[in-house]
Amino acid sequence: MKKVKSKVYSKKIRSAVFISGRGTNFKSLVDFSKKKYSPINIKLLITDNKKAKGIIFAKKNNIKFKYFNYKNSHRSETKILKLLKKNNINFIMLAGFMKILSEKFIKKFNKKIVNIHPSLLPKYKGLNTHQKVLKNKDKFSGCTVHFVSKKLDSGKIILQKRVKVFRKDNKLKLQKRILKIENKIYPLAIKKIFS
């Protein structure tokens, strides 16, 4: 993995993070955003899960958060776009957000959206990546940070990191090991985008 040269940002990009669960990548992005060489300033957390653990971390860090129930995805996306506009958000990071953004949303936002995926794309798009890796007896798995496009998990790759798969691995062991790497490479990918 190449080291990305650090530069100090006087004006940071107003950003939002979308999550559905634990929010470990959200936490790592918030920690990263506080550093002077980080290009982002996280102003908003969006979630489709009112019990998402990431909300607790948002509260601790005085980051605005908003829950959307997604019963009607079109209505939710319309409300989200209004909220992003109101908060002058120019960059979105998806971090374990379990809803697929529509093509209409991606076009209307019209700025950079990135996602982190727990496989070595283009392998194993979508869900259940760890089960697929173990079922196919792959020697390596990993994670990928990529731009979001209208096709699921198909946008341009920004950064990838391989993780060795061991014989004794089960879904949980592999997931934990990959998640640790996700937390490290997501900030590196953000630096790469804006360097």
Coordinates of N, CA and C in Angstrom, one line a residue:
M1 N 0.8 -1.2 0.0 CA 0.0 0.0 0.0 C 0.9 1.3 0.0
K2 N 0.7 2.1 -1.0 CA 1.5 3.3 -1.1 C 1.2 4.3 0.0
K3 N 2.2 5.0 0.5 CA 1.9 6.1 1.5 C 1.5 7.3 0.8
V4 N 0.4 7.9 1.2 CA -0.1 9.1 0.6 C 0.5 10.3 1.3
K5 N 1.1 11.2 0.6 CA 1.7 12.4 1.2 C 0.7 13.2 1.9
S6 N 1.0 13.7 3.2 CA 0.1 14.5 3.9 C 0.2 16.0 3.6
K7 N -0.9 16.6 3.4 CA -0.9 18.0 3.3 C -2.0 18.6 4.2
V8 N -1.8 19.8 4.7 CA -2.7 20.4 5.6 C -3.8 21.1 4.9
Y9 N -5.0 20.9 5.3 CA -6.2 21.6 4.7 C -6.8 22.7 5.6
S10 N -6.8 23.9 5.1 CA -7.3 25.0 5.8 C -8.9 25.0 5.7
K11 N -9.3 24.6 4.5 CA -10.8 24.5 4.3 C -11.2 23.1 4.0
K12 N -11.9 22.5 4.9 CA -12.2 21.1 4.8 C -13.6 20.9 4.1
I13 N -13.7 19.7 3.4 CA -15.0 19.4 2.7 C -16.1 19.0 3.6
R14 N -17.2 19.7 3.6 CA -18.3 19.3 4.4 C -18.9 18.0 4.0
S15 N -18.9 17.0 4.9 CA -19.1 15.6 4.5 C -20.2 15.0 5.4
A16 N -20.8 13.9 4.8 CA -21.8 13.1 5.5 C -21.4 11.6 5.4
V17 N -21.8 10.9 6.5 CA -21.5 9.4 6.5 C -22.9 8.8 6.7
F18 N -23.1 7.7 5.9 CA -24.3 6.9 5.9 C -24.0 5.6 6.5
I19 N -24.7 5.2 7.6 CA -24.5 3.9 8.2 C -25.8 3.1 8.5
S20 N -25.7 1.8 8.8 CA -26.8 1.0 9.2 C -26.6 0.3 10.5
G21 N -25.3 0.2 11.0 CA -25.1 -0.6 12.1 C -24.1 -0.1 13.1
R22 N -23.0 -0.9 13.4 CA -22.1 -0.6 14.5 C -21.4 0.7 14.3
G23 N -21.1 1.1 13.1 CA -20.4 2.4 12.9 C -18.9 2.4 13.2
T24 N -18.2 1.2 13.0 CA -16.8 1.3 13.3 C -16.0 2.0 12.2
N25 N -16.5 2.0 11.0 CA -15.8 2.8 9.9 C -16.2 4.2 10.1
F26 N -17.4 4.5 10.6 CA -17.8 5.9 10.9 C -16.9 6.5 12.0
K27 N -16.6 5.7 13.0 CA -15.7 6.1 14.1 C -14.3 6.4 13.6
S28 N -13.8 5.5 12.7 CA -12.5 5.7 12.2 C -12.4 6.9 11.3
L29 N -13.5 7.2 10.5 CA -13.5 8.4 9.7 C -13.6 9.7 10.5
V30 N -14.4 9.7 11.6 CA -14.5 10.8 12.5 C -13.1 11.1 13.1
D31 N -12.5 10.1 13.6 CA -11.1 10.3 14.2 C -10.2 10.9 13.2
F32 N -10.2 10.3 12.0 CA -9.4 10.8 10.9 C -9.7 12.3 10.5
S33 N -11.0 12.6 10.5 CA -11.4 14.0 10.2 C -10.9 15.1 11.1
K34 N -10.6 14.7 12.3 CA -10.1 15.6 13.3 C -8.6 16.0 13.1
K35 N -7.9 15.2 12.3 CA -6.5 15.5 12.0 C -6.3 16.7 11.1
K36 N -5.3 17.4 11.2 CA -5.1 18.6 10.4 C -4.9 18.3 8.9
Y37 N -4.3 17.1 8.7 CA -4.0 16.7 7.3 C -5.2 16.0 6.6
S38 N -6.4 15.9 7.3 CA -7.6 15.3 6.8 C -8.3 16.3 5.9
P39 N -8.8 16.0 4.7 CA -9.5 16.9 3.9 C -11.0 17.0 4.2
I40 N -11.5 16.2 5.1 CA -12.9 16.2 5.4 C -13.3 16.7 6.8
N41 N -14.5 17.3 6.8 CA -15.1 17.7 8.1 C -16.5 17.0 8.1
I42 N -16.7 16.1 9.0 CA -18.0 15.3 9.0 C -19.0 16.1 9.8
K43 N -20.1 16.5 9.1 CA -21.1 17.4 9.6 C -22.4 16.6 9.9
L44 N -22.5 15.4 9.3 CA -23.8 14.8 9.4 C -23.7 13.3 9.3
L45 N -24.6 12.6 10.1 CA -24.7 11.1 10.0 C -26.1 10.8 9.6
I46 N -26.2 10.0 8.6 CA -27.5 9.5 8.2 C -27.6 8.0 8.4
T47 N -28.8 7.5 9.0 CA -28.9 6.1 9.2 C -30.3 5.7 8.9
D48 N -30.5 4.4 8.6 CA -31.8 3.8 8.4 C -32.1 2.9 9.6
N49 N -31.3 3.0 10.6 CA -31.5 2.1 11.8 C -31.5 3.0 13.1
K50 N -32.6 3.2 13.7 CA -32.6 4.1 14.9 C -31.8 3.5 16.1
K51 N -31.5 2.2 16.0 CA -30.6 1.6 17.1 C -29.2 1.5 16.7
A52 N -28.8 2.1 15.6 CA -27.4 2.0 15.1 C -26.4 2.6 16.2
K53 N -25.4 1.8 16.5 CA -24.5 2.2 17.6 C -23.7 3.4 17.2
G54 N -23.6 3.7 15.9 CA -22.9 4.9 15.4 C -23.5 6.2 15.9
I55 N -24.8 6.1 16.3 CA -25.5 7.3 16.7 C -24.9 7.8 18.1
I56 N -24.6 6.8 18.9 CA -23.9 7.2 20.2 C -22.7 7.9 20.0
F57 N -21.9 7.5 19.0 CA -20.6 8.1 18.7 C -20.8 9.5 18.1
A58 N -21.9 9.6 17.3 CA -22.2 11.0 16.7 C -22.5 11.9 17.8
K59 N -23.3 11.5 18.8 CA -23.7 12.4 19.9 C -22.5 12.8 20.7
K60 N -21.6 11.9 21.0 CA -20.4 12.2 21.7 C -19.5 13.2 21.0
N61 N -19.6 13.2 19.7 CA -18.7 14.1 18.9 C -19.5 15.3 18.3
N62 N -20.7 15.6 18.9 CA -21.5 16.7 18.4 C -21.8 16.7 16.9
I63 N -22.0 15.6 16.4 CA -22.3 15.5 14.9 C -23.8 15.3 14.8
K64 N -24.4 16.1 13.9 CA -25.9 16.0 13.7 C -26.2 14.6 13.1
F65 N -27.3 14.0 13.5 CA -27.6 12.7 13.0 C -29.1 12.7 12.7
K66 N -29.5 11.9 11.7 CA -30.9 11.8 11.3 C -31.2 10.4 10.9
Y67 N -32.4 9.9 11.4 CA -32.8 8.6 11.1 C -33.9 8.6 10.0
F68 N -33.9 7.8 9.0 CA -34.9 7.7 8.0 C -35.3 6.2 7.9
N69 N -36.7 5.9 8.0 CA -37.1 4.6 8.1 C -37.1 3.8 6.8
Y70 N -37.0 4.5 5.7 CA -36.9 3.8 4.4 C -38.0 2.9 4.0
K71 N -39.2 3.1 4.6 CA -40.4 2.3 4.2 C -40.7 2.7 2.8
N72 N -40.5 4.0 2.5 CA -40.7 4.4 1.1 C -39.3 5.0 0.7
S73 N -38.5 4.3 -0.1 CA -37.2 4.7 -0.3 C -37.1 6.0 -1.1
H74 N -38.1 6.2 -2.1 CA -38.1 7.5 -2.8 C -38.4 8.7 -1.9
R75 N -39.3 8.5 -1.0 CA -39.6 9.6 -0.1 C -38.4 9.9 0.8
S76 N -37.8 8.8 1.3 CA -36.6 9.0 2.2 C -35.5 9.7 1.5
E77 N -35.2 9.2 0.2 CA -34.1 9.8 -0.6 C -34.4 11.3 -0.8
T78 N -35.6 11.7 -1.1 CA -36.0 13.1 -1.3 C -35.7 13.9 -0.1
K79 N -36.1 13.4 1.1 CA -35.8 14.1 2.3 C -34.3 14.2 2.7
I80 N -33.6 13.1 2.3 CA -32.1 13.1 2.6 C -31.5 14.2 1.7
L81 N -31.8 14.2 0.4 CA -31.2 15.2 -0.5 C -31.5 16.6 0.0
K82 N -32.7 16.9 0.6 CA -33.0 18.2 1.1 C -32.1 18.5 2.3
L83 N -31.9 17.5 3.2 CA -31.1 17.7 4.4 C -29.6 17.9 4.0
L84 N -29.1 17.2 3.0 CA -27.7 17.4 2.5 C -27.5 18.8 2.0
K85 N -28.5 19.3 1.2 CA -28.4 20.6 0.7 C -28.4 21.7 1.8
K86 N -29.3 21.5 2.7 CA -29.5 22.4 3.9 C -28.2 22.5 4.7
N87 N -27.4 21.4 4.7 CA -26.2 21.4 5.5 C -24.9 21.5 4.6
N88 N -25.2 21.9 3.4 CA -24.0 22.2 2.4 C -23.1 21.0 2.3
I89 N -23.6 19.8 2.2 CA -22.8 18.6 2.2 C -22.3 18.4 0.7
N90 N -21.0 18.2 0.6 CA -20.4 18.1 -0.7 C -19.7 16.7 -1.0
F91 N -19.8 15.8 0.0 CA -19.1 14.5 -0.1 C -19.9 13.5 0.8
I92 N -20.1 12.3 0.3 CA -20.8 11.3 1.1 C -19.9 10.0 1.1
M93 N -19.8 9.5 2.4 CA -19.1 8.2 2.6 C -20.1 7.2 3.1
L94 N -20.3 6.1 2.4 CA -21.2 5.0 2.8 C -20.3 4.1 3.6
A95 N -20.8 3.8 4.8 CA -19.9 2.9 5.7 C -20.8 1.9 6.4
G96 N -21.1 0.8 5.6 CA -22.0 -0.2 6.1 C -23.5 0.2 6.0
F97 N -23.8 1.0 5.0 CA -25.2 1.5 4.8 C -25.9 0.4 3.9
M98 N -26.9 -0.2 4.5 CA -27.5 -1.4 3.9 C -28.6 -1.1 2.9
K99 N -28.7 0.1 2.4 CA -29.7 0.5 1.4 C -28.9 0.8 0.1
I100 N -29.5 0.5 -1.0 CA -28.9 0.9 -2.3 C -29.4 2.3 -2.8
L101 N -28.5 3.2 -3.0 CA -28.9 4.5 -3.5 C -29.4 4.4 -4.9
S102 N -30.5 5.1 -5.2 CA -31.0 5.0 -6.6 C -30.2 5.9 -7.5
E103 N -30.3 5.5 -8.8 CA -29.6 6.3 -9.8 C -30.0 7.8 -9.8
K104 N -31.3 8.0 -9.5 CA -31.8 9.3 -9.4 C -31.1 10.1 -8.3
F105 N -30.9 9.5 -7.1 CA -30.3 10.1 -6.0 C -28.8 10.5 -6.3
I106 N -28.1 9.5 -6.9 CA -26.7 9.7 -7.3 C -26.6 10.9 -8.3
K107 N -27.5 10.9 -9.3 CA -27.5 12.1 -10.2 C -27.8 13.4 -9.6
K108 N -28.8 13.4 -8.7 CA -29.2 14.6 -8.1 C -28.2 15.2 -7.1
F109 N -27.5 14.3 -6.4 CA -26.5 14.8 -5.4 C -25.4 15.4 -6.2
N110 N -25.0 14.7 -7.4 CA -24.1 15.3 -8.3 C -22.7 15.7 -7.8
K111 N -22.3 15.0 -6.7 CA -20.9 15.2 -6.2 C -20.4 13.8 -5.8
K112 N -19.2 13.8 -5.2 CA -18.6 12.5 -4.9 C -19.3 11.7 -3.8
I113 N -19.5 10.4 -4.2 CA -20.0 9.4 -3.2 C -19.1 8.2 -3.2
V114 N -18.6 7.8 -2.0 CA -17.7 6.6 -2.0 C -18.3 5.6 -1.0
N115 N -17.9 4.4 -1.2 CA -18.3 3.2 -0.4 C -17.2 2.3 -0.1
I116 N -17.3 1.6 1.1 CA -16.3 0.6 1.4 C -17.1 -0.8 1.3
H117 N -16.4 -1.7 0.7 CA -17.1 -3.0 0.4 C -16.1 -4.1 0.9
P118 N -16.7 -5.1 1.7 CA -15.8 -6.2 2.3 C -15.4 -7.3 1.3
S119 N -14.9 -7.0 0.2 CA -14.4 -8.0 -0.7 C -13.4 -7.3 -1.7
L120 N -12.7 -8.1 -2.4 CA -11.8 -7.6 -3.4 C -12.5 -7.4 -4.7
L121 N -13.2 -6.3 -4.9 CA -14.0 -6.1 -6.1 C -13.1 -6.2 -7.3
P122 N -13.6 -6.6 -8.4 CA -15.0 -6.9 -8.8 C -15.6 -8.2 -8.3
K123 N -14.8 -9.0 -7.4 CA -15.3 -10.2 -6.9 C -16.3 -10.0 -5.8
Y124 N -17.4 -10.8 -5.8 CA -18.4 -10.8 -4.7 C -19.0 -9.5 -4.4
K125 N -19.7 -8.9 -5.4 CA -20.5 -7.7 -5.2 C -21.7 -8.1 -4.3
G126 N -22.3 -7.1 -3.7 CA -23.5 -7.4 -3.0 C -23.3 -7.9 -1.6
L127 N -24.2 -8.8 -1.1 CA -24.1 -9.3 0.3 C -23.4 -10.6 0.4
N128 N -23.3 -11.0 1.7 CA -22.7 -12.4 2.0 C -21.3 -12.6 1.4
T129 N -20.5 -11.6 1.4 CA -19.2 -11.8 0.8 C -18.3 -12.8 1.5
H130 N -18.3 -12.8 2.8 CA -17.4 -13.7 3.6 C -17.8 -15.2 3.3
Q131 N -19.1 -15.4 3.3 CA -19.6 -16.8 3.1 C -19.1 -17.3 1.7
K132 N -19.2 -16.4 0.7 CA -18.8 -16.7 -0.7 C -17.3 -17.0 -0.7
V133 N -16.5 -16.2 -0.1 CA -15.0 -16.4 0.0 C -14.7 -17.8 0.6
L134 N -15.4 -18.1 1.7 CA -15.1 -19.4 2.4 C -15.6 -20.6 1.6
K135 N -16.8 -20.4 1.0 CA -17.3 -21.5 0.2 C -16.5 -21.8 -1.0
N136 N -15.9 -20.8 -1.6 CA -15.0 -21.0 -2.8 C -13.6 -21.3 -2.5
K137 N -13.3 -21.4 -1.1 CA -11.9 -21.7 -0.7 C -10.9 -20.7 -1.2
D138 N -11.2 -19.4 -1.3 CA -10.2 -18.4 -1.7 C -9.1 -18.3 -0.8
K139 N -7.9 -18.1 -1.3 CA -6.7 -17.9 -0.4 C -6.7 -16.5 0.2
F140 N -7.3 -15.5 -0.6 CA -7.3 -14.1 -0.1 C -8.7 -13.5 -0.2
S141 N -9.0 -12.7 0.7 CA -10.1 -11.8 0.6 C -9.6 -10.4 0.8
G142 N -10.5 -9.5 1.3 CA -10.0 -8.1 1.5 C -11.1 -7.1 1.5
C143 N -10.8 -5.9 1.2 CA -11.8 -4.8 1.2 C -11.4 -3.8 0.1
T144 N -12.4 -3.1 -0.3 CA -12.3 -2.1 -1.5 C -13.0 -0.8 -1.1
V145 N -12.3 0.3 -1.4 CA -13.0 1.6 -1.3 C -13.2 2.0 -2.8
H146 N -14.4 2.4 -3.1 CA -14.7 2.7 -4.5 C -15.7 3.8 -4.6
F147 N -15.8 4.5 -5.8 CA -16.8 5.5 -6.1 C -18.1 4.8 -6.3
V148 N -19.2 5.4 -5.9 CA -20.5 4.8 -6.1 C -21.0 5.2 -7.5
S149 N -21.5 4.2 -8.2 CA -22.1 4.5 -9.5 C -23.5 3.8 -9.6
K150 N -24.1 3.9 -10.7 CA -25.5 3.4 -10.8 C -25.6 1.9 -10.7
K151 N -24.5 1.2 -11.0 CA -24.4 -0.2 -10.9 C -23.8 -0.6 -9.6
L152 N -24.4 -1.6 -8.9 CA -24.0 -2.0 -7.5 C -22.6 -2.4 -7.5
D153 N -21.8 -1.8 -6.6 CA -20.4 -2.1 -6.3 C -19.6 -2.2 -7.5
S154 N -19.8 -1.3 -8.5 CA -19.1 -1.3 -9.8 C -18.4 0.0 -10.1
G155 N -18.4 0.9 -9.2 CA -17.7 2.2 -9.5 C -16.2 2.1 -9.5
K156 N -15.5 3.1 -9.9 CA -14.1 3.1 -10.0 C -13.4 2.8 -8.6
I157 N -12.5 1.9 -8.6 CA -11.8 1.5 -7.4 C -10.8 2.6 -7.0
I158 N -10.8 2.9 -5.7 CA -9.8 3.9 -5.2 C -8.7 3.3 -4.5
L159 N -9.0 2.3 -3.7 CA -8.0 1.6 -2.9 C -8.5 0.2 -2.5
Q160 N -7.6 -0.8 -2.5 CA -7.9 -2.2 -2.1 C -6.8 -2.7 -1.2
K161 N -7.2 -3.6 -0.3 CA -6.2 -4.2 0.5 C -6.5 -5.7 0.7
R162 N -5.5 -6.6 0.4 CA -5.8 -8.0 0.5 C -5.6 -8.5 2.0
V163 N -6.4 -9.5 2.3 CA -6.4 -10.1 3.7 C -6.3 -11.6 3.4
K164 N -5.3 -12.3 4.1 CA -5.1 -13.7 3.9 C -6.3 -14.5 4.6
V165 N -6.7 -15.5 3.9 CA -7.8 -16.4 4.5 C -7.1 -17.6 5.0
F166 N -7.4 -17.9 6.3 CA -6.8 -19.1 7.0 C -7.7 -20.3 7.0
R167 N -7.1 -21.5 7.1 CA -8.0 -22.7 7.1 C -9.0 -22.7 8.2
K168 N -8.6 -22.2 9.3 CA -9.5 -22.3 10.5 C -10.6 -21.1 10.5
D169 N -10.5 -20.3 9.5 CA -11.4 -19.1 9.4 C -12.9 -19.6 9.3
N170 N -13.8 -18.9 10.1 CA -15.2 -18.9 9.8 C -15.6 -17.5 9.4
K171 N -16.9 -17.4 9.2 CA -17.4 -16.1 8.7 C -17.0 -14.9 9.7
L172 N -17.2 -15.2 11.0 CA -17.0 -14.1 12.0 C -15.5 -13.8 12.1
K173 N -14.7 -14.8 12.1 CA -13.2 -14.5 12.2 C -12.7 -13.7 11.0
L174 N -13.1 -14.1 9.9 CA -12.7 -13.4 8.6 C -13.3 -11.9 8.6
Q175 N -14.6 -11.8 9.0 CA -15.2 -10.5 9.0 C -14.5 -9.5 10.0
K176 N -14.1 -10.0 11.2 CA -13.4 -9.2 12.2 C -12.1 -8.7 11.6
R177 N -11.3 -9.6 11.0 CA -10.0 -9.3 10.5 C -10.1 -8.3 9.3
I178 N -11.1 -8.5 8.5 CA -11.3 -7.5 7.3 C -11.7 -6.2 7.8
L179 N -12.6 -6.2 8.8 CA -13.1 -4.9 9.4 C -12.0 -4.0 9.9
K180 N -11.0 -4.7 10.6 CA -9.8 -3.9 11.1 C -9.1 -3.2 9.9
I181 N -9.0 -3.9 8.8 CA -8.3 -3.3 7.6 C -9.2 -2.2 7.0
E182 N -10.5 -2.4 7.0 CA -11.4 -1.4 6.5 C -11.2 -0.1 7.2
N183 N -11.1 -0.2 8.5 CA -10.9 1.0 9.4 C -9.7 1.7 9.0
K184 N -8.7 1.0 8.6 CA -7.4 1.6 8.2 C -7.4 2.2 6.8
I185 N -8.0 1.5 5.9 CA -7.8 2.0 4.5 C -8.9 3.0 4.1
Y186 N -10.0 3.1 4.8 CA -11.0 4.1 4.4 C -10.4 5.5 4.5
P187 N -9.8 5.9 5.6 CA -9.1 7.2 5.6 C -8.0 7.4 4.6
L188 N -7.3 6.4 4.3 CA -6.2 6.5 3.3 C -6.8 6.7 1.9
A189 N -7.9 6.1 1.6 CA -8.6 6.3 0.3 C -9.1 7.8 0.2
I190 N -9.6 8.3 1.3 CA -10.1 9.7 1.3 C -9.0 10.7 1.0
K191 N -7.9 10.4 1.7 CA -6.7 11.2 1.4 C -6.3 11.2 -0.1
K192 N -6.3 9.9 -0.6 CA -5.9 9.7 -2.0 C -6.8 10.5 -2.9
I193 N -8.2 10.5 -2.7 CA -9.1 11.2 -3.5 C -8.8 12.7 -3.6
F194 N -8.5 13.3 -2.5 CA -8.3 14.8 -2.4 C -6.9 15.3 -2.4
S195 N -5.9 14.3 -2.6 CA -4.5 14.8 -2.6 C -4.1 15.4 -3.9

